mmCIF file of C-alpha atoms in Angstrom:
data_model
loop_
_atom_site.group_PDB
_atom_site.id
_atom_site.type_symbol
_atom_site.label_atom_id
_atom_site.label_comp_id
_atom_site.label_asym_id
_atom_site.label_seq_id
_atom_site.Cartn_x
_atom_site.Cartn_y
_atom_site.Cartn_z
ATOM 1 C CA MET Y 104 25.552 -2.288 8.963
ATOM 2 C CA HIS Y 105 28.744 -2.482 11.016
ATOM 3 C CA GLN Y 106 31.901 -3.842 9.617
ATOM 4 C CA LEU Y 107 35.299 -4.543 10.947
ATOM 5 C CA ILE Y 108 38.153 -4.932 8.119
ATOM 6 C CA LEU Y 109 41.255 -6.630 9.597
ATOM 7 C CA GLY Y 110 44.494 -6.995 7.932
ATOM 8 C CA GLY Y 111 48.409 -6.755 8.035
ATOM 9 C CA ALA Y 112 50.553 -3.764 7.408
ATOM 10 C CA ARG Y 113 50.111 -2.961 3.447
ATOM 11 C CA SER Y 114 47.252 -5.648 3.204
ATOM 12 C CA GLY Y 115 44.808 -3.618 1.241
ATOM 13 C CA LYS Y 116 42.330 -3.315 4.291
ATOM 14 C CA SER Y 117 42.265 0.571 3.994
ATOM 15 C CA ARG Y 118 41.655 0.510 0.382
ATOM 16 C CA LEU Y 119 38.916 -2.172 0.662
ATOM 17 C CA ALA Y 120 37.166 -0.016 3.499
ATOM 18 C CA GLU Y 121 37.490 3.006 1.254
ATOM 19 C CA LYS Y 122 35.721 1.349 -1.665
ATOM 20 C CA LEU Y 123 32.810 -0.070 0.574
ATOM 21 C CA ALA Y 124 32.064 3.379 1.711
ATOM 22 C CA SER Y 125 32.400 4.514 -1.945
ATOM 23 C CA ASP Y 126 30.233 1.876 -2.757
ATOM 24 C CA SER Y 127 27.470 2.452 0.094
ATOM 25 C CA THR Y 128 26.818 5.736 -2.260
ATOM 26 C CA LEU Y 129 25.686 7.448 1.283
ATOM 27 C CA PRO Y 130 27.872 10.870 2.358
ATOM 28 C CA VAL Y 131 31.108 9.748 3.834
ATOM 29 C CA ILE Y 132 32.921 10.848 6.867
ATOM 30 C CA TYR Y 133 36.606 9.580 7.410
ATOM 31 C CA ILE Y 134 37.260 9.676 10.873
ATOM 32 C CA ALA Y 135 41.208 9.634 11.262
ATOM 33 C CA THR Y 136 42.767 8.371 14.515
ATOM 34 C CA SER Y 137 46.462 8.952 13.674
ATOM 35 C CA GLN Y 138 48.877 11.248 14.904
ATOM 36 C CA PRO Y 139 51.474 11.971 12.484
ATOM 37 C CA LEU Y 140 54.210 12.986 15.022
ATOM 38 C CA ASP Y 141 57.280 12.155 12.452
ATOM 39 C CA GLY Y 142 58.252 12.067 8.885
ATOM 40 C CA GLU Y 143 57.344 8.523 8.216
ATOM 41 C CA MET Y 144 53.674 9.133 9.940
ATOM 42 C CA SER Y 145 52.862 12.084 7.977
ATOM 43 C CA ALA Y 146 53.735 10.319 4.656
ATOM 44 C CA ARG Y 147 51.081 7.637 5.348
ATOM 45 C CA VAL Y 148 48.745 10.467 6.311
ATOM 46 C CA ALA Y 149 49.193 12.037 3.146
ATOM 47 C CA HIS Y 150 49.124 8.933 1.050
ATOM 48 C CA HIS Y 151 46.054 7.959 2.544
ATOM 49 C CA ARG Y 152 44.716 11.744 1.765
ATOM 50 C CA GLU Y 153 45.459 11.470 -2.041
ATOM 51 C CA ARG Y 154 43.106 8.314 -2.369
ATOM 52 C CA ARG Y 155 40.547 9.723 -0.719
ATOM 53 C CA PRO Y 156 37.512 11.887 -2.722
ATOM 54 C CA ASP Y 157 37.505 15.490 -1.854
ATOM 55 C CA HIS Y 158 33.704 15.468 -1.225
ATOM 56 C CA TRP Y 159 34.506 12.791 1.855
ATOM 57 C CA GLY Y 160 34.160 14.846 5.286
ATOM 58 C CA LEU Y 161 37.329 14.225 7.857
ATOM 59 C CA ILE Y 162 37.448 14.138 11.379
ATOM 60 C CA GLU Y 163 40.718 13.674 13.137
ATOM 61 C CA GLU Y 164 40.255 12.193 16.705
ATOM 62 C CA PRO Y 165 42.885 10.227 18.332
ATOM 63 C CA ILE Y 166 41.418 9.508 21.630
ATOM 64 C CA GLU Y 167 37.594 9.970 22.047
ATOM 65 C CA LEU Y 168 36.494 7.695 19.152
ATOM 66 C CA ALA Y 169 32.914 6.760 20.985
ATOM 67 C CA ARG Y 170 32.225 10.705 21.158
ATOM 68 C CA VAL Y 171 32.756 11.615 17.744
ATOM 69 C CA LEU Y 172 30.699 8.261 16.714
ATOM 70 C CA ARG Y 173 28.008 9.327 18.389
ATOM 71 C CA GLU Y 174 27.971 12.693 17.412
ATOM 72 C CA ASN Y 175 28.195 12.032 13.593
ATOM 73 C CA ALA Y 176 26.292 8.589 13.151
ATOM 74 C CA ALA Y 177 23.380 9.161 11.058
ATOM 75 C CA ALA Y 178 21.116 6.208 8.963
ATOM 76 C CA ASP Y 179 21.755 8.214 5.835
ATOM 77 C CA ARG Y 180 25.607 8.633 6.656
ATOM 78 C CA CYS Y 181 28.789 5.836 6.073
ATOM 79 C CA LEU Y 182 31.240 6.686 8.954
ATOM 80 C CA LEU Y 183 35.191 5.015 8.136
ATOM 81 C CA VAL Y 184 37.421 4.466 11.029
ATOM 82 C CA ASP Y 185 40.937 4.390 10.278
ATOM 83 C CA CYS Y 186 42.635 2.867 12.026
ATOM 84 C CA LEU Y 187 41.562 1.189 15.527
ATOM 85 C CA THR Y 188 45.091 -0.210 16.257
ATOM 86 C CA LEU Y 189 46.358 3.274 15.985
ATOM 87 C CA TRP Y 190 43.873 4.658 18.314
ATOM 88 C CA LEU Y 191 44.747 1.938 20.584
ATOM 89 C CA THR Y 192 48.471 2.967 20.680
ATOM 90 C CA ASN Y 193 47.275 6.635 21.350
ATOM 91 C CA LEU Y 194 45.448 5.261 24.443
ATOM 92 C CA LEU Y 195 48.431 3.029 25.654
ATOM 93 C CA MET Y 196 50.510 6.086 25.418
ATOM 94 C CA LEU Y 197 48.471 8.235 27.772
ATOM 95 C CA GLU Y 198 49.926 9.025 31.388
ATOM 96 C CA ASP Y 199 46.253 7.631 32.957
ATOM 97 C CA PRO Y 200 46.069 3.633 32.227
ATOM 98 C CA ALA Y 201 42.595 3.828 33.270
ATOM 99 C CA ARG Y 202 41.625 5.731 29.887
ATOM 100 C CA LEU Y 203 41.901 3.020 27.804
ATOM 101 C CA ALA Y 204 39.712 0.931 29.718
ATOM 102 C CA LEU Y 205 37.043 3.592 29.539
ATOM 103 C CA GLU Y 206 37.309 4.419 25.813
ATOM 104 C CA ARG Y 207 37.020 1.091 24.930
ATOM 105 C CA ASP Y 208 34.008 0.473 27.122
ATOM 106 C CA GLN Y 209 32.265 3.363 25.567
ATOM 107 C CA LEU Y 210 32.924 2.374 22.125
ATOM 108 C CA LEU Y 211 31.850 -1.039 22.889
ATOM 109 C CA GLN Y 212 28.518 -0.031 24.697
ATOM 110 C CA THR Y 213 27.835 2.688 22.020
ATOM 111 C CA LEU Y 214 28.103 0.574 18.809
ATOM 112 C CA ALA Y 215 24.764 -1.135 19.035
ATOM 113 C CA ALA Y 216 23.043 2.051 19.037
ATOM 114 C CA LEU Y 217 24.601 3.900 16.367
ATOM 115 C CA PRO Y 218 22.480 4.121 13.028
ATOM 116 C CA GLY Y 219 23.952 4.166 9.515
ATOM 117 C CA GLU Y 220 27.048 2.168 8.146
ATOM 118 C CA ILE Y 221 29.928 2.249 10.148
ATOM 119 C CA ILE Y 222 33.311 0.526 8.936
ATOM 120 C CA PHE Y 223 36.264 -0.110 11.064
ATOM 121 C CA VAL Y 224 39.808 -0.355 9.901
ATOM 122 C CA SER Y 225 42.278 -2.330 12.244
ATOM 123 C CA ASN Y 226 45.589 -3.870 12.046
ATOM 124 C CA GLU Y 227 45.659 -7.855 12.946
ATOM 125 C CA THR Y 228 48.600 -8.042 15.199
ATOM 126 C CA GLY Y 229 48.296 -11.534 16.535
ATOM 127 C CA MET Y 230 49.169 -13.771 14.206
ATOM 128 C CA GLY Y 231 53.053 -13.620 14.662
ATOM 129 C CA VAL Y 232 55.480 -14.737 17.371
ATOM 130 C CA VAL Y 233 55.035 -12.946 20.995
ATOM 131 C CA PRO Y 234 56.927 -9.869 20.832
ATOM 132 C CA LEU Y 235 59.370 -8.990 23.233
ATOM 133 C CA GLY Y 236 58.510 -6.254 25.949
ATOM 134 C CA GLU Y 237 55.697 -5.386 28.400
ATOM 135 C CA LEU Y 238 54.042 -2.615 26.309
ATOM 136 C CA THR Y 239 54.316 -4.650 23.097
ATOM 137 C CA ARG Y 240 52.790 -7.552 24.514
ATOM 138 C CA ARG Y 241 49.967 -5.423 25.840
ATOM 139 C CA TYR Y 242 49.581 -3.847 22.894
ATOM 140 C CA VAL Y 243 48.805 -7.077 21.205
ATOM 141 C CA ASP Y 244 46.566 -8.484 23.874
ATOM 142 C CA GLU Y 245 44.553 -5.635 23.917
ATOM 143 C CA ALA Y 246 44.249 -5.525 20.531
ATOM 144 C CA GLY Y 247 43.280 -8.843 20.252
ATOM 145 C CA TRP Y 248 40.635 -8.394 22.815
ATOM 146 C CA LEU Y 249 39.522 -4.961 21.018
ATOM 147 C CA HIS Y 250 38.575 -7.250 17.689
ATOM 148 C CA GLN Y 251 37.374 -9.975 19.605
ATOM 149 C CA ALA Y 252 34.306 -7.502 21.174
ATOM 150 C CA LEU Y 253 33.894 -5.887 17.852
ATOM 151 C CA ALA Y 254 33.880 -8.866 15.806
ATOM 152 C CA GLU Y 255 30.640 -9.791 18.149
ATOM 153 C CA ARG Y 256 29.306 -6.836 17.374
ATOM 154 C CA CYS Y 257 29.839 -6.113 13.796
ATOM 155 C CA GLN Y 258 27.570 -7.530 11.273
ATOM 156 C CA ARG Y 259 30.488 -7.932 8.537
ATOM 157 C CA VAL Y 260 34.059 -9.048 9.652
ATOM 158 C CA VAL Y 261 36.587 -9.098 6.734
ATOM 159 C CA LEU Y 262 40.426 -10.349 6.895
ATOM 160 C CA THR Y 263 42.256 -8.491 3.877
ATOM 161 C CA VAL Y 264 45.336 -10.263 2.914
ATOM 162 C CA ALA Y 265 47.767 -9.390 -0.240
ATOM 163 C CA GLY Y 266 44.594 -7.163 -1.201
ATOM 164 C CA LEU Y 267 42.735 -10.212 -1.193
ATOM 165 C CA PRO Y 268 39.285 -9.813 1.201
ATOM 166 C CA LEU Y 269 38.096 -13.224 3.021
ATOM 167 C CA THR Y 270 34.836 -12.617 5.022
ATOM 168 C CA LEU Y 271 34.843 -14.252 8.242
ATOM 169 C CA LYS Y 272 31.416 -13.287 9.454
ATOM 170 C CA GLY Y 273 28.362 -11.880 7.251
ATOM 171 C CA THR Y 274 27.560 -11.773 3.732
ATOM 172 C CA ALA Y 275 30.639 -12.086 1.336
ATOM 173 C CA LEU Y 276 31.858 -9.436 -0.704
#
């Protein structure tokens, strides 16, 4: 099953995804897309790392998500990707603007053929005011389009608010 877990900052989406991964009883590989480039992000990464079981695998990949999924997906494995909006930010910051479309398209084309359990975590950013600045507006637009495309392809989509999951698609949690 492929799942998309959405939510705002500190909504409990990562904690829910980690619980679903543990409950799968499959070996888990955590795919981290963040790049801890400052002290605050390093602290966030450390917080996430402390919560995860030591026996989970870890792959840090900020750009080539589709490749990592293809190389690691298996019928007897759970992949947890945290987080798609950080991955999107990494792509937006590259000097090559075509790379975002390439990587996004590869992810969407690859997803249907991937075996096993895959859980995607992403920030829902499009529920507030329209942001100032071209880059920020593009980020919100790209995240919204990515979420729509993934929601179409995933069997379960969950919105997490205040630590509570609201199932938008698929079987309820």
